[in-house]
CSV table of C-alpha atoms in Angstrom, one decimal:
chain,number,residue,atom,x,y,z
B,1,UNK,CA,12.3,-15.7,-33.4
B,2,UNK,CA,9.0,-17.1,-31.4
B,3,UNK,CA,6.8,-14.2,-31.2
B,4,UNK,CA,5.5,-13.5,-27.5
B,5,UNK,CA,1.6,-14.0,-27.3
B,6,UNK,CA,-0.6,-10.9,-27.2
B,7,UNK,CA,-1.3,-11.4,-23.5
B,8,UNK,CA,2.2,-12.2,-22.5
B,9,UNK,CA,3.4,-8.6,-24.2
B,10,UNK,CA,0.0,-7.0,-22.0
B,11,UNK,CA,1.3,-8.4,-19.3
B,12,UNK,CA,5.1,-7.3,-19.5
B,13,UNK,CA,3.9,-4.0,-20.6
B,14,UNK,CA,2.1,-3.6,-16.7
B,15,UNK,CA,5.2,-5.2,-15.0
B,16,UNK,CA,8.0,-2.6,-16.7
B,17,UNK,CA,5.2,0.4,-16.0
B,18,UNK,CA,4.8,-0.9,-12.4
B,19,UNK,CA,8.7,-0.5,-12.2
B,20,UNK,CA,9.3,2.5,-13.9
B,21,UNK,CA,6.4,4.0,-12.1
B,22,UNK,CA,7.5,3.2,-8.4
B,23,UNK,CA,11.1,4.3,-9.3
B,24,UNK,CA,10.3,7.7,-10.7
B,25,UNK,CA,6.6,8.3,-9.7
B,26,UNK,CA,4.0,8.2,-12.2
B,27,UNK,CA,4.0,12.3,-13.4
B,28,UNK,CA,7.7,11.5,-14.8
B,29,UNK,CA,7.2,8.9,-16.6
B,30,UNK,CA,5.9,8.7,-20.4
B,31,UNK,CA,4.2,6.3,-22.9
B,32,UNK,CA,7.5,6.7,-24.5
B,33,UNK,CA,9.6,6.2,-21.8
B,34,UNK,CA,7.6,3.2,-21.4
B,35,UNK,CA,7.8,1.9,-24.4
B,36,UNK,CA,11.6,2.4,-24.8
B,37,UNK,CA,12.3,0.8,-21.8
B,38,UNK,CA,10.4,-2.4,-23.3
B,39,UNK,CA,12.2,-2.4,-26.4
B,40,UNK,CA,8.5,-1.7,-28.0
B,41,UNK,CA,7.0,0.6,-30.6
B,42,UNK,CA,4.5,3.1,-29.1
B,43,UNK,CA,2.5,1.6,-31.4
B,44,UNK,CA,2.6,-1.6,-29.9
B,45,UNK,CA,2.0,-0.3,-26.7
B,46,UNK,CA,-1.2,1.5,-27.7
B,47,UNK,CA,-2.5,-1.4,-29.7
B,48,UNK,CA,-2.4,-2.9,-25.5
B,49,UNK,CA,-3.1,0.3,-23.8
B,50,UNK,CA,-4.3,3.3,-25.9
B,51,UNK,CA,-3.7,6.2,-23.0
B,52,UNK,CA,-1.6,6.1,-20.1
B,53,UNK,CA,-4.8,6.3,-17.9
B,54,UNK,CA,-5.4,2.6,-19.1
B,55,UNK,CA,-2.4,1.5,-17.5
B,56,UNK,CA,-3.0,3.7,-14.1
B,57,UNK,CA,-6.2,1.9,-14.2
B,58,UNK,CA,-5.0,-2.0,-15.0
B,59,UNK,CA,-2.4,-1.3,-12.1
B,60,UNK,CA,-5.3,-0.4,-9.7
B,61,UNK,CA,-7.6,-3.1,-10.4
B,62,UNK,CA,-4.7,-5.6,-9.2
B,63,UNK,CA,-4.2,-3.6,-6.4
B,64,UNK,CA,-7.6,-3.6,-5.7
B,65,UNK,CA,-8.1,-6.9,-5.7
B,66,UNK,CA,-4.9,-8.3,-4.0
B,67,UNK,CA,-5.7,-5.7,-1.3
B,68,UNK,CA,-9.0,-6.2,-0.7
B,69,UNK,CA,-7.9,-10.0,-0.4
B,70,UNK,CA,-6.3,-9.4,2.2
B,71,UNK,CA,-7.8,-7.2,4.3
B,72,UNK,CA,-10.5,-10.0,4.7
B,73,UNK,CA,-7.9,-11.1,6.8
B,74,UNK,CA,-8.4,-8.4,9.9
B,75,UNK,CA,-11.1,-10.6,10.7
B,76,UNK,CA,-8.5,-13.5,11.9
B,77,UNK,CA,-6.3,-10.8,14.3
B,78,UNK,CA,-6.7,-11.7,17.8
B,79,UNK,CA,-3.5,-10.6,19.5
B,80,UNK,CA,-0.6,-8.1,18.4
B,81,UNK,CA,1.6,-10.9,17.1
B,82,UNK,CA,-1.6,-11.8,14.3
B,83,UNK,CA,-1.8,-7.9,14.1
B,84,UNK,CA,1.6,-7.2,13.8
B,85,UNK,CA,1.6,-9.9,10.4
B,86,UNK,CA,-1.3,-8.8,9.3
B,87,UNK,CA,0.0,-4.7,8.9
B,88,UNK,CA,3.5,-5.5,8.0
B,89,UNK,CA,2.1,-7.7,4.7
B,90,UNK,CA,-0.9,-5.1,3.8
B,91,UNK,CA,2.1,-2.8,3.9
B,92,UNK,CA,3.8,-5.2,1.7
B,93,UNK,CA,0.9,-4.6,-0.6
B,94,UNK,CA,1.6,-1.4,-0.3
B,95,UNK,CA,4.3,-1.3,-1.1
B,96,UNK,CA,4.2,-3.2,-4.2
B,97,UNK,CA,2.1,-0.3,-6.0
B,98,UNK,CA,3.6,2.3,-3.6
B,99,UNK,CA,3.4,5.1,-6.9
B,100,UNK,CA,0.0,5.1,-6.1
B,101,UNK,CA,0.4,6.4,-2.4
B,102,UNK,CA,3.3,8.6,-3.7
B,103,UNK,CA,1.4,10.0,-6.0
B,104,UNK,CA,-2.0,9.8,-4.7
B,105,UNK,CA,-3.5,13.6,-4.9
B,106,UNK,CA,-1.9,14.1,-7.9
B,107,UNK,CA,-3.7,11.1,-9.4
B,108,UNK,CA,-7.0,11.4,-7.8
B,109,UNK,CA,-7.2,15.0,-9.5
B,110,UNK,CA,-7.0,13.7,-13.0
B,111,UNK,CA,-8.4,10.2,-13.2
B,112,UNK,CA,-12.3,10.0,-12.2
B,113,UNK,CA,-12.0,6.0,-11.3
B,114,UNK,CA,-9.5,6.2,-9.5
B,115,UNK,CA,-11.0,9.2,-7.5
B,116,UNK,CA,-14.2,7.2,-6.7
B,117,UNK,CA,-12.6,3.5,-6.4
B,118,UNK,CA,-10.1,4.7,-3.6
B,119,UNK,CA,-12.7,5.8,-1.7
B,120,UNK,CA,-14.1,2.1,-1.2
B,121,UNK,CA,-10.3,1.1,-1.1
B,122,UNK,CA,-10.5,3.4,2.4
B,123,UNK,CA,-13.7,1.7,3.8
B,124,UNK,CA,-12.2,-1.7,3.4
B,125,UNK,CA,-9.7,-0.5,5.0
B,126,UNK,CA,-11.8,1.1,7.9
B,127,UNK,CA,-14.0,-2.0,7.7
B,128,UNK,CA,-10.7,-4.0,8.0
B,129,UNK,CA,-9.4,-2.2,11.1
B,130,UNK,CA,-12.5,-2.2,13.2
B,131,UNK,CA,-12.8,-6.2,12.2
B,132,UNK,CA,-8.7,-6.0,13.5
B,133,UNK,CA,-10.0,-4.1,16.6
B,134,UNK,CA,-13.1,-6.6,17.4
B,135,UNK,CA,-10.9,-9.7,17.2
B,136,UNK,CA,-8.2,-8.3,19.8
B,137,UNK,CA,-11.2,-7.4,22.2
B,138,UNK,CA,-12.3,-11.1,21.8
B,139,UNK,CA,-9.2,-12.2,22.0
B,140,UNK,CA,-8.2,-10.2,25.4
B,141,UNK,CA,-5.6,-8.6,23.9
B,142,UNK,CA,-7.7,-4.8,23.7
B,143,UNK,CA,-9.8,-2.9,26.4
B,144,UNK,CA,-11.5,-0.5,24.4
B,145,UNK,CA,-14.4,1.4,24.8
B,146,UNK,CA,-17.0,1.2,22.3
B,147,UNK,CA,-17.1,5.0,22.2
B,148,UNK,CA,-13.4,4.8,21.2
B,149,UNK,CA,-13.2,2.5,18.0
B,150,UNK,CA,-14.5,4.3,15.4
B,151,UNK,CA,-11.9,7.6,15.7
B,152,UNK,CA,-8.9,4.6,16.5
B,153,UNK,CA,-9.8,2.9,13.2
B,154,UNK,CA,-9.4,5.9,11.5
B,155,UNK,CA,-6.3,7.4,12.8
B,156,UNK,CA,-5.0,4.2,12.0
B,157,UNK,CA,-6.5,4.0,8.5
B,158,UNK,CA,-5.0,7.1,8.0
B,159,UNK,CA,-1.4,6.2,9.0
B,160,UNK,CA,-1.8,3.4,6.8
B,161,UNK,CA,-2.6,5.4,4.0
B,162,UNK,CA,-0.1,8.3,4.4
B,163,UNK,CA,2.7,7.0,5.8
B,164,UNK,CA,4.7,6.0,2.1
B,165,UNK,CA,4.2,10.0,1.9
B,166,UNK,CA,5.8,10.5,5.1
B,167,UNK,CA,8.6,8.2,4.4
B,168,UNK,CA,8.9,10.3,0.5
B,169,UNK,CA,8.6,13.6,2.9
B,170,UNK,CA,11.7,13.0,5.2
B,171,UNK,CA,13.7,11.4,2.3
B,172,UNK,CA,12.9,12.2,-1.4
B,173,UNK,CA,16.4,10.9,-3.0
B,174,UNK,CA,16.1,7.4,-1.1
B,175,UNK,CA,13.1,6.6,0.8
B,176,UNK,CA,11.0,4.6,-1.7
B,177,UNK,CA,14.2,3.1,-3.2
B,178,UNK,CA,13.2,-0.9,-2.8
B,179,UNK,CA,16.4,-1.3,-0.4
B,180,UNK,CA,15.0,0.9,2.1
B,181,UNK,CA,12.0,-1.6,1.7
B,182,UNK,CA,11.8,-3.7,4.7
B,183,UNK,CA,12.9,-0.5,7.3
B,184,UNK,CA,10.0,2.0,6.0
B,185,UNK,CA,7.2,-1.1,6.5
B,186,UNK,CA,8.7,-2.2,9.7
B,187,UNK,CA,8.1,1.8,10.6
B,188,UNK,CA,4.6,1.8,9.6
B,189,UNK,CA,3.6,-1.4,10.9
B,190,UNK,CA,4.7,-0.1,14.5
B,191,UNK,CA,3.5,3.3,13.8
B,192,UNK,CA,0.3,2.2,13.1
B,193,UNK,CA,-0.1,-0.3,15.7
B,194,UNK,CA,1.4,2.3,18.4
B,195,UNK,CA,-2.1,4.1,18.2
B,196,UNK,CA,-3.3,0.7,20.3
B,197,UNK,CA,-0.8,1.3,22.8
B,198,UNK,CA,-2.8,2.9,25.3
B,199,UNK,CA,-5.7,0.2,25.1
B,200,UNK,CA,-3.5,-3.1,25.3
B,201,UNK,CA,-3.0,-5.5,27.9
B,202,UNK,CA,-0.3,-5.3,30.2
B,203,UNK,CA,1.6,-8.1,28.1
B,204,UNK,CA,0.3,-7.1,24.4
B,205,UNK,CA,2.1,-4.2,24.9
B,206,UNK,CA,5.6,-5.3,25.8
B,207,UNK,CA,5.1,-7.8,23.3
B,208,UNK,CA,4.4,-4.9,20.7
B,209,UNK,CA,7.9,-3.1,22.1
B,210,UNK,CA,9.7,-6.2,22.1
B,211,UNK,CA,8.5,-6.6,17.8
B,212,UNK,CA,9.2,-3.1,17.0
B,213,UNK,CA,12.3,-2.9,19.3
B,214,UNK,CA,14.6,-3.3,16.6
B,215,UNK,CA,13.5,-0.4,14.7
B,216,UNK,CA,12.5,2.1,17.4
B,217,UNK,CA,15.6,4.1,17.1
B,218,UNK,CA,14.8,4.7,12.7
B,219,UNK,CA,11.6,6.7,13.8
């Protein structure tokens, strides 16, 4: 038998703790459980990763990264149909490390990086949002008073960040389950972008019912 490359066995370790995290939330699940579920010695695991807060923390810097990719993005929204893209895929991302938002107290309490990292994870976020709202004003698609922006970026910053909790909230057994995927961000998206509601255009805002029509009667 070929034996897998050191980096190849790193990487598969992250992908199976990604998994096992989303499914079960990171509190329940153990170095052991981990390494069973790879087939793997714990040995072998902590020859890769020598504590559990290692893998919390290689799991965030991709996050971090892949987010803060995208987010750059907010600066290209000019209408609800770029806006409405551009929250439904950072809810994607999201989604893809969604243990983190499930369990996102929890984890700020015990791991110091995280605690101060997440903190610029919600500036870019904020930063992201007001770059969101700046590009619909140019665009025509927002009247907004300047007074306004600040406290509508971060009521939306905060829907963003909480609403994987609220989804865990009304449904514990099922709501993160990946085949209630697509329904939960298509909730968020128009949840978030609901807060612009009173500021858009005539048209923007049918055009915002007309995207979330199909999911209006889920909320």
């Amino acid at each position: 038998m070929v034996k897998k490359a050191p980096r190849r066995t790193a990487e598969r370790i992250l992908e199976v703790t990604l998994d096992l995290f989303n499914r079960f939330g990171e509190p329940n699940v153990s170095t052991t459980l981990i390494s069973a579920e790879l087939g793997i010695s714990p040995g072998n695991l902590y020859y890769h990763y020598p504590a559990k807060d290692e893998l919390i923390n290689a799991l965030f810097d991709r996050f971090e990264k892949s987010l803060n990719d995208l987010l750059n993005a907010g600066d290209d929204v000019r209408d609800v149909e770029d806006a409405w893209f551009f929250m439904h895929t950072l809810f994607e991302r999201i989604w893809e490390f969604r243990f983190l938002y499930r369990d996102l107290n929890d984890l700020l309490s015990k791991n110091h990086r995280l605690e101060t990292h997440f903190q610029a994870v919600l500036k870019n976020k904020t930063r992201a949002v007001r770059a969101l709202l700046a590009g619909m004003v140019r665009g025509g698609a927002v009247s907004i008073d300047a007074r306004e922006i600040e406290p509508t970026a971060h009521s939306m910053v905060v829907v963003l960040t909480y609403w994987l909790s609220y989804e865990y909230v009304r449904d514990p057994r099922h709501a993160l389950e990946p085949g209630n995927a697509q329904q939960a961000l298509m909730r968020g998206a128009h949840h978030t972008l609901h807060l612009l509601a009173p500021y858009l255009e005539p048209g923007q805002r049918t055009h915002l019912l007309t995207l979330a029509g199909a999911y209006r009667n889920d909320t």
